[in-house]
Amino acid sequence: INRAISGDLYPPGSTFKVVTSAAALSSGKYDEDTVVPGPATLDLPQTSVNLPNDFRGACGPGGKLSLTRALQISCNTAFGSLGLELGGNALREQAQKFGFGEDLAIPMPVTPSSVPADMNPPQSAQAAIGQFDVRVTPLQMAMVAAGVANDGVVMKPYLVQTVRGPDLDVLREAKPQELSRAVSPEVAAQLTRMMETVVDAGTGTRAQISGVKVAGKTGTAQHGKGKAPHAWFIAFAPADNPQVAVAVVVEDGGQLGHEGFGGSIAAPIAKKVMEAVLSP
C-alpha cells in the first residue's frame, strides 16, 4: 500500500482547520482578527454529545478569541462553531478547491480525498475540525499547504519529471499545471500569517528552523475507540519565500501511542524534511 496516495485514507484531524479557516476567510464574514467563540465545550444541536477542546477550559478570556489565536492553539470549539456557522456545504466546496474529490494520477492513480455531502449541523462541526467522515491522503494535505504557500493556487502534482526512450530521447516531460485556485492571494496571505503563529508560539513550535520562517499546522486525529490517534503536521517554508511544502502523518502516534501528538511527533519530522530541502 502506498500510504502517501492510496489505501485506507486518514482523518486529517486539526490540519483540516486550515481548510475551515480558508472557508471562513473566503466567505467575507471573517478576517484573521475576527473574534470567535471558544468555550470549554461547544453545545451541538440535535445531539446530546457536545464538542470539547483537547485541553481543559475555554480557549480565551470569556470564552472568546481571535481566529488567528484559535488556529495557533488549535481550539476545537472555535472551529466547531465555524462549522456550524458556515455549514457543511461551504466546507466541502472549499475542500474541493484544494483538490478534494479530484481523480489525480502522478502517474499512479491517487485515491480522491473526501468531505461528506449533506452533513447535519453536528456533523459539520465535527468535520470542521477534521473528524466525522473527512478522509484524506497525505498528498492531499501537502497540496493544502502548498496551495496556501503558492498564493492560493493549487498545482497538479506529479512524481515523474521525464520519461525517456532506449536512446535517452525525452518521450514525455511533466510541466507545471494549475489544478485550481483554492483561495485569493489576500486570503492566502492571511492563512500564512496565521500558520506562522502556530510554529512561532503555538502547537507547532517543534517545527521551528533557525533563521527560517515556517508556517504550519498540527493535527491529532482520532480514528476509532481505544486506538491511539494519528499524529499530523503540514507546513511550508520559508513562509516569506516558499520552497518546500510537506505533510507528515505518524500512524497511531508511533512509539508514543496515546501520548503522541502532532506537535510532539510529526512536527520534528517535518522540520528535518524541510531542513534537508533548504540546506545548501
PDB file of N, CA and C in Angstrom, residues 21-102:
ATOM      1  N   SER A  21     -10.488  27.432   8.019  1.00  0.00           N
ATOM      2  CA  SER A  21     -10.097  28.856   8.060  1.00  0.00           C
ATOM      3  C   SER A  21     -10.215  29.490   6.688  1.00  0.00           C
ATOM      4  N   ALA A  22      -9.804  28.751   5.660  1.00  0.00           N
ATOM      5  CA  ALA A  22      -9.895  29.259   4.287  1.00  0.00           C
ATOM      6  C   ALA A  22     -11.341  29.535   3.909  1.00  0.00           C
ATOM      7  N   ALA A  23     -12.248  28.634   4.287  1.00  0.00           N
ATOM      8  CA  ALA A  23     -13.670  28.822   4.000  1.00  0.00           C
ATOM      9  C   ALA A  23     -14.214  30.054   4.725  1.00  0.00           C
ATOM     10  N   ALA A  24     -13.803  30.229   5.988  1.00  0.00           N
ATOM     11  CA  ALA A  24     -14.271  31.373   6.770  1.00  0.00           C
ATOM     12  C   ALA A  24     -13.764  32.693   6.177  1.00  0.00           C
ATOM     13  N   LEU A  25     -12.467  32.760   5.896  1.00  0.00           N
ATOM     14  CA  LEU A  25     -11.879  33.979   5.344  1.00  0.00           C
ATOM     15  C   LEU A  25     -12.449  34.290   3.962  1.00  0.00           C
ATOM     16  N   SER A  26     -12.685  33.254   3.153  1.00  0.00           N
ATOM     17  CA  SER A  26     -13.195  33.455   1.796  1.00  0.00           C
ATOM     18  C   SER A  26     -14.657  33.874   1.783  1.00  0.00           C
ATOM     19  N   SER A  27     -15.368  33.624   2.878  1.00  0.00           N
ATOM     20  CA  SER A  27     -16.784  34.000   2.940  1.00  0.00           C
ATOM     21  C   SER A  27     -16.989  35.506   3.013  1.00  0.00           C
ATOM     22  N   GLY A  28     -15.923  36.217   3.404  1.00  0.00           N
ATOM     23  CA  GLY A  28     -16.024  37.666   3.561  1.00  0.00           C
ATOM     24  C   GLY A  28     -16.576  38.095   4.905  1.00  0.00           C
ATOM     25  N   LYS A  29     -16.974  37.141   5.729  1.00  0.00           N
ATOM     26  CA  LYS A  29     -17.554  37.450   7.045  1.00  0.00           C
ATOM     27  C   LYS A  29     -16.503  37.439   8.151  1.00  0.00           C
ATOM     28  N   TYR A  30     -15.299  36.974   7.820  1.00  0.00           N
ATOM     29  CA  TYR A  30     -14.255  36.846   8.824  1.00  0.00           C
ATOM     30  C   TYR A  30     -12.941  37.351   8.259  1.00  0.00           C
ATOM     31  N   ASP A  31     -12.064  37.823   9.156  1.00  0.00           N
ATOM     32  CA  ASP A  31     -10.663  38.023   8.802  1.00  0.00           C
ATOM     33  C   ASP A  31      -9.825  37.408   9.913  1.00  0.00           C
ATOM     34  N   GLU A  32      -8.519  37.522   9.813  1.00  0.00           N
ATOM     35  CA  GLU A  32      -7.656  36.831  10.778  1.00  0.00           C
ATOM     36  C   GLU A  32      -7.818  37.345  12.205  1.00  0.00           C
ATOM     37  N   ASP A  33      -8.358  38.557  12.359  1.00  0.00           N
ATOM     38  CA  ASP A  33      -8.517  39.150  13.686  1.00  0.00           C
ATOM     39  C   ASP A  33      -9.936  39.058  14.229  1.00  0.00           C
ATOM     40  N   THR A  34     -10.863  38.482  13.459  1.00  0.00           N
ATOM     41  CA  THR A  34     -12.247  38.350  13.909  1.00  0.00           C
ATOM     42  C   THR A  34     -12.318  37.548  15.200  1.00  0.00           C
ATOM     43  N   VAL A  35     -13.083  38.043  16.160  1.00  0.00           N
ATOM     44  CA  VAL A  35     -13.256  37.342  17.430  1.00  0.00           C
ATOM     45  C   VAL A  35     -14.347  36.282  17.270  1.00  0.00           C
ATOM     46  N   VAL A  36     -14.013  35.057  17.669  1.00  0.00           N
ATOM     47  CA  VAL A  36     -14.944  33.934  17.554  1.00  0.00           C
ATOM     48  C   VAL A  36     -15.129  33.288  18.925  1.00  0.00           C
ATOM     49  N   PRO A  37     -16.247  32.585  19.130  1.00  0.00           N
ATOM     50  CA  PRO A  37     -16.447  31.897  20.417  1.00  0.00           C
ATOM     51  C   PRO A  37     -15.517  30.710  20.558  1.00  0.00           C
ATOM     52  N   GLY A  38     -14.997  30.520  21.759  1.00  0.00           N
ATOM     53  CA  GLY A  38     -14.142  29.361  22.042  1.00  0.00           C
ATOM     54  C   GLY A  38     -14.379  28.864  23.449  1.00  0.00           C
ATOM     55  N   PRO A  39     -15.605  28.415  23.749  1.00  0.00           N
ATOM     56  CA  PRO A  39     -15.908  27.950  25.105  1.00  0.00           C
ATOM     57  C   PRO A  39     -15.187  26.648  25.434  1.00  0.00           C
ATOM     58  N   ALA A  40     -15.293  26.223  26.673  1.00  0.00           N
ATOM     59  CA  ALA A  40     -14.665  24.967  27.078  1.00  0.00           C
ATOM     60  C   ALA A  40     -15.305  23.785  26.362  1.00  0.00           C
ATOM     61  N   THR A  41     -16.609  23.882  26.161  1.00  0.00           N
ATOM     62  CA  THR A  41     -17.362  22.837  25.457  1.00  0.00           C
ATOM     63  C   THR A  41     -18.374  23.504  24.546  1.00  0.00           C
ATOM     64  N   LEU A  42     -18.490  23.010  23.321  1.00  0.00           N
ATOM     65  CA  LEU A  42     -19.442  23.561  22.371  1.00  0.00           C
ATOM     66  C   LEU A  42     -20.713  22.716  22.395  1.00  0.00           C
ATOM     67  N   ASP A  43     -21.825  23.376  22.673  1.00  0.00           N
ATOM     68  CA  ASP A  43     -23.123  22.707  22.713  1.00  0.00           C
ATOM     69  C   ASP A  43     -23.599  22.478  21.278  1.00  0.00           C
ATOM     70  N   LEU A  44     -23.604  21.232  20.839  1.00  0.00           N
ATOM     71  CA  LEU A  44     -24.010  20.912  19.477  1.00  0.00           C
ATOM     72  C   LEU A  44     -25.520  20.683  19.411  1.00  0.00           C
ATOM     73  N   PRO A  45     -26.178  21.214  18.382  1.00  0.00           N
ATOM     74  CA  PRO A  45     -27.619  20.997  18.236  1.00  0.00           C
ATOM     75  C   PRO A  45     -27.915  19.562  17.799  1.00  0.00           C
ATOM     76  N   GLN A  46     -29.134  19.123  18.025  1.00  0.00           N
ATOM     77  CA  GLN A  46     -29.651  17.839  17.540  1.00  0.00           C
ATOM     78  C   GLN A  46     -28.963  16.623  18.151  1.00  0.00           C
ATOM     79  N   THR A  47     -28.187  16.829  19.203  1.00  0.00           N
ATOM     80  CA  THR A  47     -27.492  15.700  19.827  1.00  0.00           C
ATOM     81  C   THR A  47     -27.166  16.032  21.280  1.00  0.00           C
ATOM     82  N   SER A  48     -27.018  14.982  22.081  1.00  0.00           N
ATOM     83  CA  SER A  48     -26.615  15.170  23.482  1.00  0.00           C
ATOM     84  C   SER A  48     -25.100  15.113  23.640  1.00  0.00           C
ATOM     85  N   VAL A  49     -24.406  14.816  22.542  1.00  0.00           N
ATOM     86  CA  VAL A  49     -22.935  14.755  22.560  1.00  0.00           C
ATOM     87  C   VAL A  49     -22.368  16.116  22.189  1.00  0.00           C
ATOM     88  N   ASN A  50     -21.595  16.698  23.062  1.00  0.00           N
ATOM     89  CA  ASN A  50     -21.018  18.006  22.810  1.00  0.00           C
ATOM     90  C   ASN A  50     -19.568  17.900  22.339  1.00  0.00           C
ATOM     91  N   LEU A  51     -19.020  19.016  21.883  1.00  0.00           N
ATOM     92  CA  LEU A  51     -17.660  19.033  21.344  1.00  0.00           C
ATOM     93  C   LEU A  51     -16.728  19.713  22.348  1.00  0.00           C
ATOM     94  N   PRO A  52     -15.770  18.977  22.910  1.00  0.00           N
ATOM     95  CA  PRO A  52     -14.834  19.565  23.878  1.00  0.00           C
ATOM     96  C   PRO A  52     -13.534  20.002  23.213  1.00  0.00           C
ATOM     97  N   ASN A  53     -12.735  20.751  23.934  1.00  0.00           N
ATOM     98  CA  ASN A  53     -11.374  21.047  23.499  1.00  0.00           C
ATOM     99  C   ASN A  53     -10.452  19.895  23.884  1.00  0.00           C
ATOM    100  N   ASP A  54      -9.237  19.940  23.350  1.00  0.00           N
ATOM    101  CA  ASP A  54      -8.243  18.926  23.708  1.00  0.00           C
ATOM    102  C   ASP A  54      -7.542  19.273  25.016  1.00  0.00           C
ATOM    103  N   PHE A  55      -7.910  20.409  25.581  1.00  0.00           N
ATOM    104  CA  PHE A  55      -7.328  20.847  26.854  1.00  0.00           C
ATOM    105  C   PHE A  55      -8.460  21.359  27.734  1.00  0.00           C
ATOM    106  N   ARG A  56      -8.192  21.503  29.001  1.00  0.00           N
ATOM    107  CA  ARG A  56      -9.231  21.933  29.931  1.00  0.00           C
ATOM    108  C   ARG A  56      -9.525  23.412  29.787  1.00  0.00           C
ATOM    109  N   GLY A  57     -10.790  23.745  29.917  1.00  0.00           N
ATOM    110  CA  GLY A  57     -11.181  25.149  29.961  1.00  0.00           C
ATOM    111  C   GLY A  57     -11.440  25.749  28.593  1.00  0.00           C
ATOM    112  N   ALA A  58     -11.803  27.039  28.638  1.00  0.00           N
ATOM    113  CA  ALA A  58     -12.082  27.789  27.422  1.00  0.00           C
ATOM    114  C   ALA A  58     -10.783  28.149  26.708  1.00  0.00           C
ATOM    115  N   CYS A  59     -10.924  28.586  25.465  1.00  0.00           N
ATOM    116  CA  CYS A  59      -9.738  28.906  24.657  1.00  0.00           C
ATOM    117  C   CYS A  59      -9.244  30.337  24.873  1.00  0.00           C
ATOM    118  N   GLY A  60     -10.059  31.154  25.513  1.00  0.00           N
ATOM    119  CA  GLY A  60      -9.660  32.533  25.742  1.00  0.00           C
ATOM    120  C   GLY A  60     -10.501  33.165  26.830  1.00  0.00           C
ATOM    121  N   PRO A  61     -10.162  34.373  27.268  1.00  0.00           N
ATOM    122  CA  PRO A  61     -10.927  35.072  28.303  1.00  0.00           C
ATOM    123  C   PRO A  61     -12.387  35.247  27.886  1.00  0.00           C
ATOM    124  N   GLY A  62     -13.285  34.848  28.763  1.00  0.00           N
ATOM    125  CA  GLY A  62     -14.699  34.964  28.446  1.00  0.00           C
ATOM    126  C   GLY A  62     -15.146  34.016  27.345  1.00  0.00           C
ATOM    127  N   GLY A  63     -14.325  33.012  27.064  1.00  0.00           N
ATOM    128  CA  GLY A  63     -14.680  32.052  26.023  1.00  0.00           C
ATOM    129  C   GLY A  63     -14.631  32.625  24.627  1.00  0.00           C
ATOM    130  N   LYS A  64     -13.774  33.641  24.415  1.00  0.00           N
ATOM    131  CA  LYS A  64     -13.649  34.248  23.090  1.00  0.00           C
ATOM    132  C   LYS A  64     -12.171  34.450  22.742  1.00  0.00           C
ATOM    133  N   LEU A  65     -11.877  34.469  21.434  1.00  0.00           N
ATOM    134  CA  LEU A  65     -10.508  34.669  20.966  1.00  0.00           C
ATOM    135  C   LEU A  65     -10.534  34.985  19.479  1.00  0.00           C
ATOM    136  N   SER A  66      -9.402  35.478  18.968  1.00  0.00           N
ATOM    137  CA  SER A  66      -9.327  35.798  17.543  1.00  0.00           C
ATOM    138  C   SER A  66      -9.198  34.511  16.726  1.00  0.00           C
ATOM    139  N   LEU A  67      -9.532  34.593  15.452  1.00  0.00           N
ATOM    140  CA  LEU A  67      -9.401  33.438  14.564  1.00  0.00           C
ATOM    141  C   LEU A  67      -7.943  32.981  14.497  1.00  0.00           C
ATOM    142  N   THR A  68      -7.023  33.939  14.473  1.00  0.00           N
ATOM    143  CA  THR A  68      -5.600  33.591  14.458  1.00  0.00           C
ATOM    144  C   THR A  68      -5.211  32.806  15.709  1.00  0.00           C
ATOM    145  N   ARG A  69      -5.629  33.288  16.855  1.00  0.00           N
ATOM    146  CA  ARG A  69      -5.316  32.603  18.108  1.00  0.00           C
ATOM    147  C   ARG A  69      -5.955  31.213  18.145  1.00  0.00           C
ATOM    148  N   ALA A  70      -7.157  31.087  17.574  1.00  0.00           N
ATOM    149  CA  ALA A  70      -7.844  29.799  17.547  1.00  0.00           C
ATOM    150  C   ALA A  70      -7.034  28.765  16.768  1.00  0.00           C
ATOM    151  N   LEU A  71      -6.432  29.180  15.644  1.00  0.00           N
ATOM    152  CA  LEU A  71      -5.597  28.257  14.876  1.00  0.00           C
ATOM    153  C   LEU A  71      -4.283  27.995  15.606  1.00  0.00           C
ATOM    154  N   GLN A  72      -3.739  29.033  16.217  1.00  0.00           N
ATOM    155  CA  GLN A  72      -2.448  28.916  16.911  1.00  0.00           C
ATOM    156  C   GLN A  72      -2.487  27.859  18.004  1.00  0.00           C
ATOM    157  N   ILE A  73      -3.573  27.843  18.782  1.00  0.00           N
ATOM    158  CA  ILE A  73      -3.670  26.890  19.892  1.00  0.00           C
ATOM    159  C   ILE A  73      -4.552  25.689  19.544  1.00  0.00           C
ATOM    160  N   SER A  74      -5.092  25.685  18.316  1.00  0.00           N
ATOM    161  CA  SER A  74      -5.941  24.589  17.815  1.00  0.00           C
ATOM    162  C   SER A  74      -7.182  24.403  18.678  1.00  0.00           C
ATOM    163  N   CYS A  75      -7.971  25.458  18.761  1.00  0.00           N
ATOM    164  CA  CYS A  75      -9.185  25.463  19.580  1.00  0.00           C
ATOM    165  C   CYS A  75     -10.326  24.729  18.862  1.00  0.00           C
ATOM    166  N   ASN A  76     -10.687  23.569  19.369  1.00  0.00           N
ATOM    167  CA  ASN A  76     -11.744  22.773  18.739  1.00  0.00           C
ATOM    168  C   ASN A  76     -13.097  23.479  18.736  1.00  0.00           C
ATOM    169  N   THR A  77     -13.442  24.092  19.871  1.00  0.00           N
ATOM    170  CA  THR A  77     -14.782  24.675  19.970  1.00  0.00           C
ATOM    171  C   THR A  77     -14.937  25.878  19.037  1.00  0.00           C
ATOM    172  N   ALA A  78     -13.865  26.623  18.823  1.00  0.00           N
ATOM    173  CA  ALA A  78     -13.930  27.758  17.888  1.00  0.00           C
ATOM    174  C   ALA A  78     -14.178  27.263  16.467  1.00  0.00           C
ATOM    175  N   PHE A  79     -13.453  26.218  16.066  1.00  0.00           N
ATOM    176  CA  PHE A  79     -13.626  25.718  14.707  1.00  0.00           C
ATOM    177  C   PHE A  79     -14.917  24.924  14.556  1.00  0.00           C
ATOM    178  N   GLY A  80     -15.360  24.282  15.629  1.00  0.00           N
ATOM    179  CA  GLY A  80     -16.671  23.642  15.594  1.00  0.00           C
ATOM    180  C   GLY A  80     -17.774  24.658  15.383  1.00  0.00           C
ATOM    181  N   SER A  81     -17.661  25.804  16.055  1.00  0.00           N
ATOM    182  CA  SER A  81     -18.666  26.863  15.877  1.00  0.00           C
ATOM    183  C   SER A  81     -18.613  27.436  14.468  1.00  0.00           C
ATOM    184  N   LEU A  82     -17.405  27.512  13.886  1.00  0.00           N
ATOM    185  CA  LEU A  82     -17.290  27.944  12.490  1.00  0.00           C
ATOM    186  C   LEU A  82     -17.985  26.950  11.568  1.00  0.00           C
ATOM    187  N   GLY A  83     -17.847  25.663  11.867  1.00  0.00           N
ATOM    188  CA  GLY A  83     -18.533  24.645  11.078  1.00  0.00           C
ATOM    189  C   GLY A  83     -20.041  24.806  11.133  1.00  0.00           C
ATOM    190  N   LEU A  84     -20.560  25.145  12.305  1.00  0.00           N
ATOM    191  CA  LEU A  84     -21.997  25.383  12.445  1.00  0.00           C
ATOM    192  C   LEU A  84     -22.427  26.609  11.648  1.00  0.00           C
ATOM    193  N   GLU A  85     -21.623  27.662  11.711  1.00  0.00           N
ATOM    194  CA  GLU A  85     -21.971  28.916  11.022  1.00  0.00           C
ATOM    195  C   GLU A  85     -21.852  28.789   9.507  1.00  0.00           C
ATOM    196  N   LEU A  86     -20.774  28.187   9.056  1.00  0.00           N
ATOM    197  CA  LEU A  86     -20.522  28.091   7.610  1.00  0.00           C
ATOM    198  C   LEU A  86     -21.373  27.020   6.953  1.00  0.00           C
ATOM    199  N   GLY A  87     -21.586  25.909   7.654  1.00  0.00           N
ATOM    200  CA  GLY A  87     -22.329  24.786   7.103  1.00  0.00           C
ATOM    201  C   GLY A  87     -21.439  23.820   6.347  1.00  0.00           C
ATOM    202  N   GLY A  88     -21.897  22.580   6.259  1.00  0.00           N
ATOM    203  CA  GLY A  88     -21.112  21.531   5.634  1.00  0.00           C
ATOM    204  C   GLY A  88     -20.822  21.777   4.167  1.00  0.00           C
ATOM    205  N   ASN A  89     -21.770  22.380   3.447  1.00  0.00           N
ATOM    206  CA  ASN A  89     -21.557  22.614   2.013  1.00  0.00           C
ATOM    207  C   ASN A  89     -20.384  23.547   1.762  1.00  0.00           C
ATOM    208  N   ALA A  90     -20.273  24.587   2.585  1.00  0.00           N
ATOM    209  CA  ALA A  90     -19.167  25.541   2.420  1.00  0.00           C
ATOM    210  C   ALA A  90     -17.826  24.865   2.673  1.00  0.00           C
ATOM    211  N   LEU A  91     -17.770  23.993   3.680  1.00  0.00           N
ATOM    212  CA  LEU A  91     -16.536  23.255   3.971  1.00  0.00           C
ATOM    213  C   LEU A  91     -16.183  22.336   2.802  1.00  0.00           C
ATOM    214  N   ARG A  92     -17.193  21.662   2.279  1.00  0.00           N
ATOM    215  CA  ARG A  92     -16.967  20.729   1.178  1.00  0.00           C
ATOM    216  C   ARG A  92     -16.497  21.462  -0.078  1.00  0.00           C
ATOM    217  N   GLU A  93     -17.144  22.586  -0.381  1.00  0.00           N
ATOM    218  CA  GLU A  93     -16.771  23.361  -1.569  1.00  0.00           C
ATOM    219  C   GLU A  93     -15.358  23.911  -1.449  1.00  0.00           C
ATOM    220  N   GLN A  94     -14.982  24.364  -0.250  1.00  0.00           N
ATOM    221  CA  GLN A  94     -13.623  24.865  -0.058  1.00  0.00           C
ATOM    222  C   GLN A  94     -12.606  23.736  -0.208  1.00  0.00           C
ATOM    223  N   ALA A  95     -12.914  22.578   0.350  1.00  0.00           N
ATOM    224  CA  ALA A  95     -12.020  21.435   0.230  1.00  0.00           C
ATOM    225  C   ALA A  95     -11.835  21.041  -1.236  1.00  0.00           C
ATOM    226  N   GLN A  96     -12.910  21.080  -2.005  1.00  0.00           N
ATOM    227  CA  GLN A  96     -12.822  20.737  -3.428  1.00  0.00           C
ATOM    228  C   GLN A  96     -11.885  21.687  -4.168  1.00  0.00           C
ATOM    229  N   LYS A  97     -11.861  22.934  -3.750  1.00  0.00           N
ATOM    230  CA  LYS A  97     -10.965  23.904  -4.394  1.00  0.00           C
ATOM    231  C   LYS A  97      -9.500  23.594  -4.107  1.00  0.00           C
ATOM    232  N   PHE A  98      -9.244  22.859  -3.028  1.00  0.00           N
ATOM    233  CA  PHE A  98      -7.878  22.424  -2.720  1.00  0.00           C
ATOM    234  C   PHE A  98      -7.535  21.092  -3.398  1.00  0.00           C
ATOM    235  N   GLY A  99      -8.511  20.474  -4.062  1.00  0.00           N
ATOM    236  CA  GLY A  99      -8.242  19.227  -4.771  1.00  0.00           C
ATOM    237  C   GLY A  99      -8.994  18.012  -4.272  1.00  0.00           C
ATOM    238  N   PHE A 100      -9.751  18.149  -3.184  1.00  0.00           N
ATOM    239  CA  PHE A 100     -10.556  17.032  -2.691  1.00  0.00           C
ATOM    240  C   PHE A 100     -11.516  16.581  -3.791  1.00  0.00           C
ATOM    241  N   GLY A 101     -11.659  15.262  -3.945  1.00  0.00           N
ATOM    242  CA  GLY A 101     -12.573  14.721  -4.936  1.00  0.00           C
ATOM    243  C   GLY A 101     -11.988  14.573  -6.324  1.00  0.00           C
ATOM    244  N   GLU A 102     -10.785  15.086  -6.558  1.00  0.00           N
ATOM    245  CA  GLU A 102     -10.164  15.005  -7.884  1.00  0.00           C
ATOM    246  C   GLU A 102      -9.588  13.611  -8.138  1.00  0.00           C
TER     247      GLU A 102
END
